[in-house]
mmCIF file of C-alpha atoms in Angstrom:
data_model
loop_
_atom_site.group_PDB
_atom_site.id
_atom_site.type_symbol
_atom_site.label_atom_id
_atom_site.label_comp_id
_atom_site.label_asym_id
_atom_site.label_seq_id
_atom_site.Cartn_x
_atom_site.Cartn_y
_atom_site.Cartn_z
ATOM 1 C CA MET A 1 -176.120 -52.545 -214.810
ATOM 2 C CA ALA A 2 -174.442 -49.192 -214.227
ATOM 3 C CA GLY A 3 -170.997 -48.245 -215.506
ATOM 4 C CA VAL A 4 -167.899 -47.580 -213.431
ATOM 5 C CA GLU A 5 -168.642 -45.372 -210.429
ATOM 6 C CA HIS A 6 -166.298 -43.404 -208.195
ATOM 7 C CA LYS A 7 -167.788 -43.065 -204.718
ATOM 8 C CA GLN A 8 -166.341 -40.914 -201.964
ATOM 9 C CA VAL A 9 -165.998 -42.343 -198.448
ATOM 10 C CA GLU A 10 -168.075 -40.312 -195.974
ATOM 11 C CA THR A 11 -166.707 -38.987 -192.679
ATOM 12 C CA ASP A 12 -168.839 -41.362 -190.621
ATOM 13 C CA GLU A 13 -167.557 -44.376 -192.600
ATOM 14 C CA ALA A 14 -163.902 -43.770 -191.605
ATOM 15 C CA GLY A 15 -162.196 -46.876 -190.247
ATOM 16 C CA MET A 16 -164.675 -49.290 -191.818
ATOM 17 C CA ARG A 17 -163.266 -52.418 -193.480
ATOM 18 C CA LEU A 18 -163.635 -52.295 -197.258
ATOM 19 C CA ASP A 19 -165.655 -55.534 -197.366
ATOM 20 C CA ARG A 20 -168.068 -54.073 -194.809
ATOM 21 C CA TRP A 21 -168.265 -50.834 -196.783
ATOM 22 C CA PHE A 22 -169.408 -52.873 -199.793
ATOM 23 C CA LYS A 23 -171.838 -54.833 -197.605
ATOM 24 C CA VAL A 24 -173.441 -51.555 -196.490
ATOM 25 C CA HIS A 25 -173.621 -50.057 -199.999
ATOM 26 C CA TYR A 26 -174.138 -53.223 -202.083
ATOM 27 C CA PRO A 27 -175.588 -55.969 -199.820
ATOM 28 C CA GLY A 28 -176.416 -58.109 -202.857
ATOM 29 C CA LEU A 29 -172.721 -58.473 -203.776
ATOM 30 C CA GLY A 30 -171.515 -61.814 -202.411
ATOM 31 C CA PHE A 31 -168.158 -62.514 -200.766
ATOM 32 C CA GLY A 32 -166.806 -64.531 -203.719
ATOM 33 C CA PRO A 33 -167.572 -61.969 -206.434
ATOM 34 C CA LEU A 34 -166.145 -59.184 -204.245
ATOM 35 C CA GLN A 35 -162.878 -61.087 -203.765
ATOM 36 C CA LYS A 36 -162.630 -61.711 -207.503
ATOM 37 C CA LEU A 37 -163.052 -57.988 -208.245
ATOM 38 C CA LEU A 38 -160.401 -57.125 -205.647
ATOM 39 C CA ARG A 39 -157.903 -59.706 -206.954
ATOM 40 C CA SER A 40 -158.305 -58.471 -210.533
ATOM 41 C CA GLY A 41 -157.784 -54.845 -209.446
ATOM 42 C CA GLN A 42 -161.213 -53.707 -210.622
ATOM 43 C CA ILE A 43 -161.922 -52.250 -207.193
ATOM 44 C CA ARG A 44 -159.416 -49.580 -206.183
ATOM 45 C CA ILE A 45 -159.073 -46.810 -203.620
ATOM 46 C CA ASP A 46 -157.524 -43.567 -204.840
ATOM 47 C CA GLY A 47 -156.227 -45.533 -207.825
ATOM 48 C CA GLY A 48 -154.377 -48.163 -205.783
ATOM 49 C CA ARG A 49 -155.039 -51.881 -205.362
ATOM 50 C CA VAL A 50 -156.629 -52.915 -202.045
ATOM 51 C CA LYS A 51 -157.701 -55.967 -200.042
ATOM 52 C CA SER A 52 -160.958 -56.790 -198.297
ATOM 53 C CA ASP A 53 -159.565 -55.896 -194.851
ATOM 54 C CA THR A 54 -158.288 -52.459 -195.981
ATOM 55 C CA ARG A 55 -159.692 -49.725 -193.724
ATOM 56 C CA VAL A 56 -161.291 -46.896 -195.683
ATOM 57 C CA GLN A 57 -160.702 -43.279 -194.691
ATOM 58 C CA ALA A 58 -162.910 -40.215 -195.083
ATOM 59 C CA GLY A 59 -162.512 -38.482 -198.432
ATOM 60 C CA GLN A 60 -160.994 -41.454 -200.240
ATOM 61 C CA THR A 61 -162.467 -42.438 -203.602
ATOM 62 C CA VAL A 62 -163.565 -46.025 -204.187
ATOM 63 C CA ARG A 63 -163.619 -47.236 -207.781
ATOM 64 C CA VAL A 64 -166.728 -49.425 -208.167
ATOM 65 C CA PRO A 65 -166.828 -51.453 -211.416
ATOM 66 C CA PRO A 66 -170.121 -52.372 -213.121
ATOM 67 C CA LEU A 67 -172.064 -54.667 -210.768
ATOM 68 C CA ASP A 68 -175.088 -56.916 -211.203
ATOM 69 C CA VAL A 69 -176.548 -55.590 -207.936
ATOM 70 C CA ASP A 70 -178.086 -52.237 -207.075
ATOM 71 C CA GLU A 71 -177.145 -49.930 -204.265
ATOM 72 C CA LYS A 72 -178.992 -50.662 -201.062
ATOM 73 C CA LYS A 73 -182.471 -49.273 -200.655
ATOM 74 C CA GLY A 74 -182.867 -47.856 -197.179
ATOM 75 C CA LYS A 75 -179.098 -47.437 -196.819
ATOM 76 C CA PRO A 76 -178.319 -45.085 -193.913
ATOM 77 C CA LEU A 77 -177.845 -41.531 -195.132
ATOM 78 C CA SER A 78 -174.857 -39.300 -194.494
ATOM 79 C CA GLY A 79 -175.081 -35.731 -193.256
ATOM 80 C CA LYS A 80 -174.059 -34.406 -196.686
ATOM 81 C CA GLU A 81 -176.879 -36.313 -198.370
ATOM 82 C CA LEU A 82 -179.357 -34.981 -195.818
ATOM 83 C CA SER A 83 -178.526 -31.382 -196.623
ATOM 84 C CA HIS A 84 -178.168 -31.635 -200.410
ATOM 85 C CA SER A 85 -181.023 -33.898 -201.533
ATOM 86 C CA SER A 86 -184.669 -33.156 -202.375
ATOM 87 C CA ASP A 87 -187.376 -34.373 -199.985
ATOM 88 C CA HIS A 88 -188.625 -36.937 -202.511
ATOM 89 C CA GLU A 89 -185.124 -38.276 -203.141
ATOM 90 C CA LEU A 90 -184.270 -38.428 -199.440
ATOM 91 C CA LEU A 91 -187.443 -40.272 -198.518
ATOM 92 C CA SER A 92 -186.929 -42.741 -201.378
ATOM 93 C CA ARG A 93 -183.418 -43.488 -200.109
ATOM 94 C CA MET A 94 -184.761 -44.197 -196.615
ATOM 95 C CA VAL A 95 -187.401 -46.754 -197.658
ATOM 96 C CA LEU A 96 -187.002 -50.215 -196.132
ATOM 97 C CA TYR A 97 -190.470 -51.511 -197.025
ATOM 98 C CA GLU A 98 -193.523 -50.213 -198.852
ATOM 99 C CA ASP A 99 -196.901 -51.378 -200.130
ATOM 100 C CA LYS A 100 -200.278 -49.729 -200.819
ATOM 101 C CA LYS A 101 -200.978 -49.105 -197.129
ATOM 102 C CA VAL A 102 -197.647 -48.866 -195.277
ATOM 103 C CA ILE A 103 -194.171 -47.383 -195.705
ATOM 104 C CA VAL A 104 -191.300 -48.153 -193.330
ATOM 105 C CA LEU A 105 -188.340 -45.770 -193.316
ATOM 106 C CA ASN A 106 -184.834 -46.008 -191.870
ATOM 107 C CA LYS A 107 -184.608 -42.570 -190.224
ATOM 108 C CA PRO A 108 -181.094 -41.121 -190.164
ATOM 109 C CA HIS A 109 -179.350 -39.447 -187.224
ATOM 110 C CA GLY A 110 -180.139 -35.749 -186.765
ATOM 111 C CA LEU A 111 -183.379 -35.637 -188.787
ATOM 112 C CA PRO A 112 -186.377 -34.634 -186.619
ATOM 113 C CA VAL A 113 -189.632 -36.524 -187.120
ATOM 114 C CA GLN A 114 -191.753 -33.429 -186.496
ATOM 115 C CA GLY A 115 -191.210 -29.669 -186.571
ATOM 116 C CA GLY A 116 -190.236 -27.429 -183.688
ATOM 117 C CA SER A 117 -188.264 -24.310 -182.900
ATOM 118 C CA GLY A 118 -185.226 -24.025 -185.147
ATOM 119 C CA VAL A 119 -186.182 -27.105 -187.184
ATOM 120 C CA VAL A 120 -185.786 -26.501 -190.912
ATOM 121 C CA ARG A 121 -186.433 -30.020 -192.201
ATOM 122 C CA ASN A 122 -188.457 -32.848 -190.671
ATOM 123 C CA VAL A 123 -189.989 -36.121 -191.823
ATOM 124 C CA ASP A 124 -193.601 -34.986 -191.355
ATOM 125 C CA LYS A 125 -193.100 -31.948 -193.606
ATOM 126 C CA MET A 126 -191.082 -33.985 -196.132
ATOM 127 C CA LEU A 127 -193.967 -36.440 -196.527
ATOM 128 C CA GLU A 128 -195.849 -33.723 -198.422
ATOM 129 C CA ALA A 129 -193.630 -34.712 -201.367
ATOM 130 C CA TRP A 130 -195.485 -38.036 -201.412
ATOM 131 C CA THR A 131 -199.015 -36.610 -201.414
ATOM 132 C CA SER A 132 -201.226 -38.860 -203.562
ATOM 133 C CA PRO A 133 -203.119 -37.655 -206.672
ATOM 134 C CA ARG A 134 -206.218 -37.586 -204.428
ATOM 135 C CA GLY A 135 -204.483 -35.136 -202.095
ATOM 136 C CA GLU A 136 -203.779 -37.637 -199.301
ATOM 137 C CA LYS A 137 -200.453 -37.113 -197.531
ATOM 138 C CA PRO A 138 -198.799 -40.090 -195.773
ATOM 139 C CA ARG A 139 -199.125 -39.929 -191.977
ATOM 140 C CA LEU A 140 -196.722 -40.571 -189.113
ATOM 141 C CA CYS A 141 -197.801 -43.424 -186.829
ATOM 142 C CA HIS A 142 -195.264 -42.909 -184.009
ATOM 143 C CA ARG A 143 -192.139 -40.873 -183.268
ATOM 144 C CA LEU A 144 -188.404 -41.257 -182.829
ATOM 145 C CA ASP A 145 -186.144 -38.718 -181.139
ATOM 146 C CA ARG A 146 -184.167 -36.479 -183.490
ATOM 147 C CA ASP A 147 -180.871 -38.299 -182.858
ATOM 148 C CA THR A 148 -182.348 -41.818 -182.633
ATOM 149 C CA THR A 149 -182.047 -43.751 -185.894
ATOM 150 C CA GLY A 150 -183.947 -46.633 -187.409
ATOM 151 C CA VAL A 151 -187.418 -47.996 -188.085
ATOM 152 C CA LEU A 152 -190.156 -45.390 -188.572
ATOM 153 C CA VAL A 153 -193.641 -46.522 -189.659
ATOM 154 C CA ILE A 154 -195.701 -44.345 -192.021
ATOM 155 C CA ALA A 155 -199.322 -44.888 -193.132
ATOM 156 C CA ARG A 156 -200.275 -44.127 -196.734
ATOM 157 C CA THR A 157 -204.028 -43.819 -196.024
ATOM 158 C CA ARG A 158 -206.332 -42.576 -193.258
ATOM 159 C CA GLY A 159 -207.602 -46.086 -192.569
ATOM 160 C CA ALA A 160 -204.088 -47.515 -192.331
ATOM 161 C CA ALA A 161 -203.120 -44.669 -189.968
ATOM 162 C CA GLN A 162 -206.016 -45.499 -187.658
ATOM 163 C CA ALA A 163 -205.094 -49.194 -187.601
ATOM 164 C CA LEU A 164 -201.358 -48.615 -187.062
ATOM 165 C CA THR A 165 -201.663 -45.882 -184.418
ATOM 166 C CA GLY A 166 -204.216 -48.092 -182.669
ATOM 167 C CA ALA A 167 -201.689 -50.946 -182.599
ATOM 168 C CA PHE A 168 -199.094 -48.643 -180.991
ATOM 169 C CA ARG A 169 -201.647 -47.342 -178.483
ATOM 170 C CA GLU A 170 -202.815 -50.841 -177.530
ATOM 171 C CA ARG A 171 -199.201 -52.104 -177.404
ATOM 172 C CA ASP A 172 -199.820 -54.746 -180.043
ATOM 173 C CA THR A 173 -196.348 -54.001 -181.372
ATOM 174 C CA LYS A 174 -192.875 -55.172 -180.481
ATOM 175 C CA LYS A 175 -190.134 -52.570 -180.893
ATOM 176 C CA THR A 176 -186.515 -53.637 -180.484
ATOM 177 C CA TYR A 177 -183.772 -51.048 -180.043
ATOM 178 C CA TRP A 178 -180.007 -51.413 -179.950
ATOM 179 C CA ALA A 179 -177.905 -49.137 -177.781
ATOM 180 C CA LEU A 180 -174.264 -48.783 -176.792
ATOM 181 C CA VAL A 181 -174.016 -47.966 -173.097
ATOM 182 C CA LYS A 182 -171.289 -47.137 -170.613
ATOM 183 C CA GLY A 183 -170.188 -49.999 -168.365
ATOM 184 C CA MET A 184 -171.943 -53.377 -168.199
ATOM 185 C CA PRO A 185 -175.362 -53.808 -166.568
ATOM 186 C CA LYS A 186 -175.807 -56.492 -163.921
ATOM 187 C CA PRO A 187 -177.870 -58.573 -164.077
ATOM 188 C CA HIS A 188 -177.401 -59.111 -167.825
ATOM 189 C CA GLU A 189 -181.114 -58.814 -168.451
ATOM 190 C CA GLY A 190 -183.948 -57.230 -166.557
ATOM 191 C CA LYS A 191 -186.945 -54.938 -166.314
ATOM 192 C CA ILE A 192 -186.791 -51.208 -165.567
ATOM 193 C CA SER A 193 -189.966 -49.722 -164.073
ATOM 194 C CA THR A 194 -190.173 -46.063 -163.021
ATOM 195 C CA TRP A 195 -192.403 -43.007 -163.087
ATOM 196 C CA LEU A 196 -191.275 -40.229 -165.429
ATOM 197 C CA VAL A 197 -192.151 -36.556 -165.499
ATOM 198 C CA LYS A 198 -191.287 -33.896 -168.079
ATOM 199 C CA GLU A 199 -189.532 -30.732 -166.955
ATOM 200 C CA GLN A 200 -188.489 -27.596 -168.813
ATOM 201 C CA THR A 201 -184.774 -26.783 -168.955
ATOM 202 C CA PRO A 202 -182.734 -24.141 -170.825
ATOM 203 C CA ASP A 203 -181.795 -26.947 -173.261
ATOM 204 C CA GLY A 204 -185.398 -27.964 -173.924
ATOM 205 C CA ASP A 205 -187.648 -30.631 -172.454
ATOM 206 C CA ARG A 206 -186.009 -33.219 -170.236
ATOM 207 C CA MET A 207 -187.471 -36.263 -168.514
ATOM 208 C CA ARG A 208 -186.623 -37.224 -164.946
ATOM 209 C CA VAL A 209 -187.478 -40.152 -162.726
ATOM 210 C CA ALA A 210 -190.303 -39.190 -160.365
ATOM 211 C CA LYS A 211 -192.389 -40.765 -157.604
ATOM 212 C CA HIS A 212 -195.753 -42.408 -158.034
ATOM 213 C CA GLY A 213 -198.356 -39.709 -157.541
ATOM 214 C CA ASP A 214 -196.131 -36.800 -158.570
ATOM 215 C CA ASP A 215 -197.975 -34.236 -160.688
ATOM 216 C CA GLY A 216 -197.756 -35.182 -164.361
ATOM 217 C CA ALA A 217 -195.810 -38.405 -163.766
ATOM 218 C CA ASP A 218 -196.402 -41.354 -166.142
ATOM 219 C CA HIS A 219 -195.465 -44.982 -165.553
ATOM 220 C CA ALA A 220 -192.709 -46.291 -167.872
ATOM 221 C CA VAL A 221 -191.542 -49.879 -168.322
ATOM 222 C CA SER A 222 -188.569 -51.092 -170.386
ATOM 223 C CA TYR A 223 -186.785 -54.435 -170.778
ATOM 224 C CA TYR A 224 -183.120 -54.911 -171.583
ATOM 225 C CA ARG A 225 -180.554 -57.625 -172.161
ATOM 226 C CA VAL A 226 -176.814 -57.602 -172.801
ATOM 227 C CA ARG A 227 -175.810 -58.691 -176.297
ATOM 228 C CA GLU A 228 -172.030 -58.250 -176.176
ATOM 229 C CA HIS A 229 -169.554 -56.153 -174.250
ATOM 230 C CA ALA A 230 -166.058 -54.733 -174.667
ATOM 231 C CA ALA A 231 -164.328 -55.603 -171.395
ATOM 232 C CA GLN A 232 -166.456 -53.974 -168.696
ATOM 233 C CA ARG A 233 -166.324 -50.569 -170.364
ATOM 234 C CA LEU A 234 -168.925 -50.585 -173.149
ATOM 235 C CA THR A 235 -171.961 -52.800 -173.736
ATOM 236 C CA TRP A 236 -174.201 -53.511 -176.716
ATOM 237 C CA LEU A 237 -177.630 -53.501 -175.127
ATOM 238 C CA GLU A 238 -180.897 -54.671 -176.649
ATOM 239 C CA MET A 239 -183.822 -52.685 -175.259
ATOM 240 C CA GLU A 240 -187.596 -53.001 -175.612
ATOM 241 C CA PRO A 241 -189.943 -50.242 -174.451
ATOM 242 C CA TYR A 242 -193.254 -51.631 -173.164
ATOM 243 C CA THR A 243 -194.624 -48.113 -172.757
ATOM 244 C CA GLY A 244 -193.847 -45.220 -175.101
ATOM 245 C CA ARG A 245 -192.799 -42.231 -173.004
ATOM 246 C CA THR A 246 -190.603 -39.387 -174.253
ATOM 247 C CA HIS A 247 -186.876 -40.285 -174.055
ATOM 248 C CA GLN A 248 -187.878 -43.432 -172.148
ATOM 249 C CA LEU A 249 -184.987 -45.727 -173.071
ATOM 250 C CA ARG A 250 -182.441 -42.941 -172.678
ATOM 251 C CA VAL A 251 -183.678 -42.059 -169.175
ATOM 252 C CA HIS A 252 -183.958 -45.707 -168.137
ATOM 253 C CA ALA A 253 -180.427 -46.527 -169.295
ATOM 254 C CA ALA A 254 -179.085 -43.583 -167.282
ATOM 255 C CA HIS A 255 -181.297 -44.553 -164.313
ATOM 256 C CA ILE A 256 -179.614 -47.971 -163.966
ATOM 257 C CA GLY A 257 -176.195 -46.316 -164.155
ATOM 258 C CA HIS A 258 -175.418 -47.179 -167.781
ATOM 259 C CA PRO A 259 -176.224 -44.128 -169.947
ATOM 260 C CA ILE A 260 -176.241 -44.377 -173.726
ATOM 261 C CA ILE A 261 -173.013 -43.275 -175.407
ATOM 262 C CA GLY A 262 -173.297 -39.885 -177.105
ATOM 263 C CA ASP A 263 -176.536 -38.880 -175.357
ATOM 264 C CA PRO A 264 -176.373 -35.071 -174.984
ATOM 265 C CA LYS A 265 -179.134 -34.931 -172.345
ATOM 266 C CA TYR A 266 -178.656 -37.930 -170.075
ATOM 267 C CA PHE A 267 -175.000 -38.953 -170.318
ATOM 268 C CA GLU A 268 -173.093 -37.459 -167.398
ATOM 269 C CA ALA A 269 -169.625 -39.010 -167.321
ATOM 270 C CA GLU A 270 -167.866 -39.070 -163.994
ATOM 271 C CA GLN A 271 -164.455 -37.500 -163.590
ATOM 272 C CA GLY A 272 -161.697 -39.506 -165.250
ATOM 273 C CA TRP A 273 -163.970 -41.202 -167.815
ATOM 274 C CA ASP A 274 -162.731 -40.568 -171.352
ATOM 275 C CA PHE A 275 -164.836 -40.850 -174.480
ATOM 276 C CA PRO A 276 -163.634 -43.952 -176.384
ATOM 277 C CA GLY A 277 -161.143 -43.190 -179.173
ATOM 278 C CA GLY A 278 -162.594 -43.657 -182.653
ATOM 279 C CA VAL A 279 -166.201 -43.611 -181.393
ATOM 280 C CA GLN A 280 -168.182 -40.631 -182.656
ATOM 281 C CA ASN A 281 -169.924 -38.467 -180.063
ATOM 282 C CA LYS A 282 -173.391 -39.171 -181.471
ATOM 283 C CA LEU A 283 -176.335 -40.868 -179.785
ATOM 284 C CA HIS A 284 -175.869 -44.640 -180.090
ATOM 285 C CA LEU A 285 -179.552 -45.591 -180.030
ATOM 286 C CA HIS A 286 -181.125 -47.367 -183.005
ATOM 287 C CA ALA A 287 -184.659 -48.657 -183.596
ATOM 288 C CA ARG A 288 -183.497 -51.968 -185.034
ATOM 289 C CA HIS A 289 -186.683 -53.975 -185.567
ATOM 290 C CA ILE A 290 -190.445 -53.674 -185.462
ATOM 291 C CA ASP A 291 -193.160 -56.312 -185.415
ATOM 292 C CA ILE A 292 -196.603 -54.763 -185.969
ATOM 293 C CA PRO A 293 -199.999 -55.929 -187.277
ATOM 294 C CA HIS A 294 -200.489 -54.980 -190.934
ATOM 295 C CA PRO A 295 -203.753 -53.131 -191.685
ATOM 296 C CA ASP A 296 -204.619 -55.839 -194.222
ATOM 297 C CA GLY A 297 -203.938 -58.687 -191.781
ATOM 298 C CA GLY A 298 -200.894 -60.677 -190.707
ATOM 299 C CA ARG A 299 -197.760 -59.185 -189.159
ATOM 300 C CA LEU A 300 -195.260 -56.772 -190.677
ATOM 301 C CA ARG A 301 -191.670 -57.328 -189.516
ATOM 302 C CA VAL A 302 -188.938 -54.944 -190.629
ATOM 303 C CA THR A 303 -185.269 -54.579 -189.616
ATOM 304 C CA ALA A 304 -183.189 -51.416 -190.171
ATOM 305 C CA PRO A 305 -179.419 -51.549 -190.790
ATOM 306 C CA LEU A 306 -177.244 -49.631 -188.328
ATOM 307 C CA PRO A 307 -176.385 -46.000 -189.100
ATOM 308 C CA PRO A 308 -172.810 -45.274 -190.236
ATOM 309 C CA HIS A 309 -171.607 -43.974 -186.852
ATOM 310 C CA MET A 310 -172.785 -47.166 -185.121
ATOM 311 C CA VAL A 311 -171.334 -49.369 -187.891
ATOM 312 C CA GLN A 312 -168.010 -47.658 -187.262
ATOM 313 C CA THR A 313 -168.292 -48.294 -183.502
ATOM 314 C CA TRP A 314 -169.335 -51.938 -183.977
ATOM 315 C CA ASN A 315 -166.277 -52.407 -186.237
ATOM 316 C CA LEU A 316 -163.953 -50.812 -183.679
ATOM 317 C CA LEU A 317 -165.290 -52.978 -180.851
ATOM 318 C CA GLY A 318 -165.438 -56.179 -182.906
ATOM 319 C CA PHE A 319 -169.209 -56.588 -182.574
ATOM 320 C CA GLU A 320 -170.918 -58.513 -185.394
ATOM 321 C CA GLU A 321 -174.149 -56.787 -186.418
ATOM 322 C CA GLY A 322 -175.753 -60.012 -187.628
ATOM 323 C CA ASN A 323 -175.321 -61.691 -184.235
ATOM 324 C CA GLY A 324 -178.120 -59.643 -182.680
ATOM 325 C CA ASP A 325 -181.057 -60.589 -184.878
ATOM 326 C CA ASP A 326 -183.177 -63.328 -183.334
ATOM 327 C CA TYR A 327 -186.703 -61.992 -183.217
ATOM 328 C CA GLY A 328 -188.508 -65.300 -183.315
ATOM 329 C CA GLU A 329 -189.811 -64.736 -186.817
#
């Protein structure tokens, strides 16, 4: 059990209820014990007494008394932590699951999976910090876009990499994403099927919907369903990619007229549409859950908590994160 800690509230946690802040940082701390600590004044913000529904603000200091629970493993990382931590420390903080064959990370917003022009830090390079005594570096099994957060599967061994990448290639996986989109799709669930082609733009590669038979066009299929909505303006969408094309879910959401909030490439707001107050202009796309065959047999099912900017948005809109998890496990 650690002693008293004083933790600073990060910018992307602003507006979060204090009880939710503790749920993110210390998920093992139950509601009853938290209330007892608040009533006795052991938990304070900037030295003052607070209640569970107090909204925290960036830069405030939370007094955390000695607890019988540890900080969350795999807790979403802040931008400051990304820039000031060692590769080994960062990777360790991202771990959601690990065994002798597989590691599952919760990738934060803004961290590229692989290198490219102007990329200083990326997951693939960072994995060198986990090279085994035999000289074997963990291997990526799939990719996420730089600004997409959530579940990222890593293989510890060559054999595990072959099995896991094979499962992705043969589509023996189920990947569930959560997105916040503009408007509300009708019908409330459906299938999106298009052809996509990559084109070069001054801002980098961009995908566009093409016609069957167009040079370089690949077929892409996604499924979606509405989870909750805020009036008709914003919708929590669950999305499942059947194929794995570049930017697939982002292009498909825009294609049906409901682009993902904060998408710098595919969100083109019409005149008169204002960005929602209190919602950060960051991509609201999160790889929430994966169901994949384990190299040693059976299925591996892992869920990643929302990143801080999406937690803040869910709080503002009154969405309950736990209401979306029904994966038939």
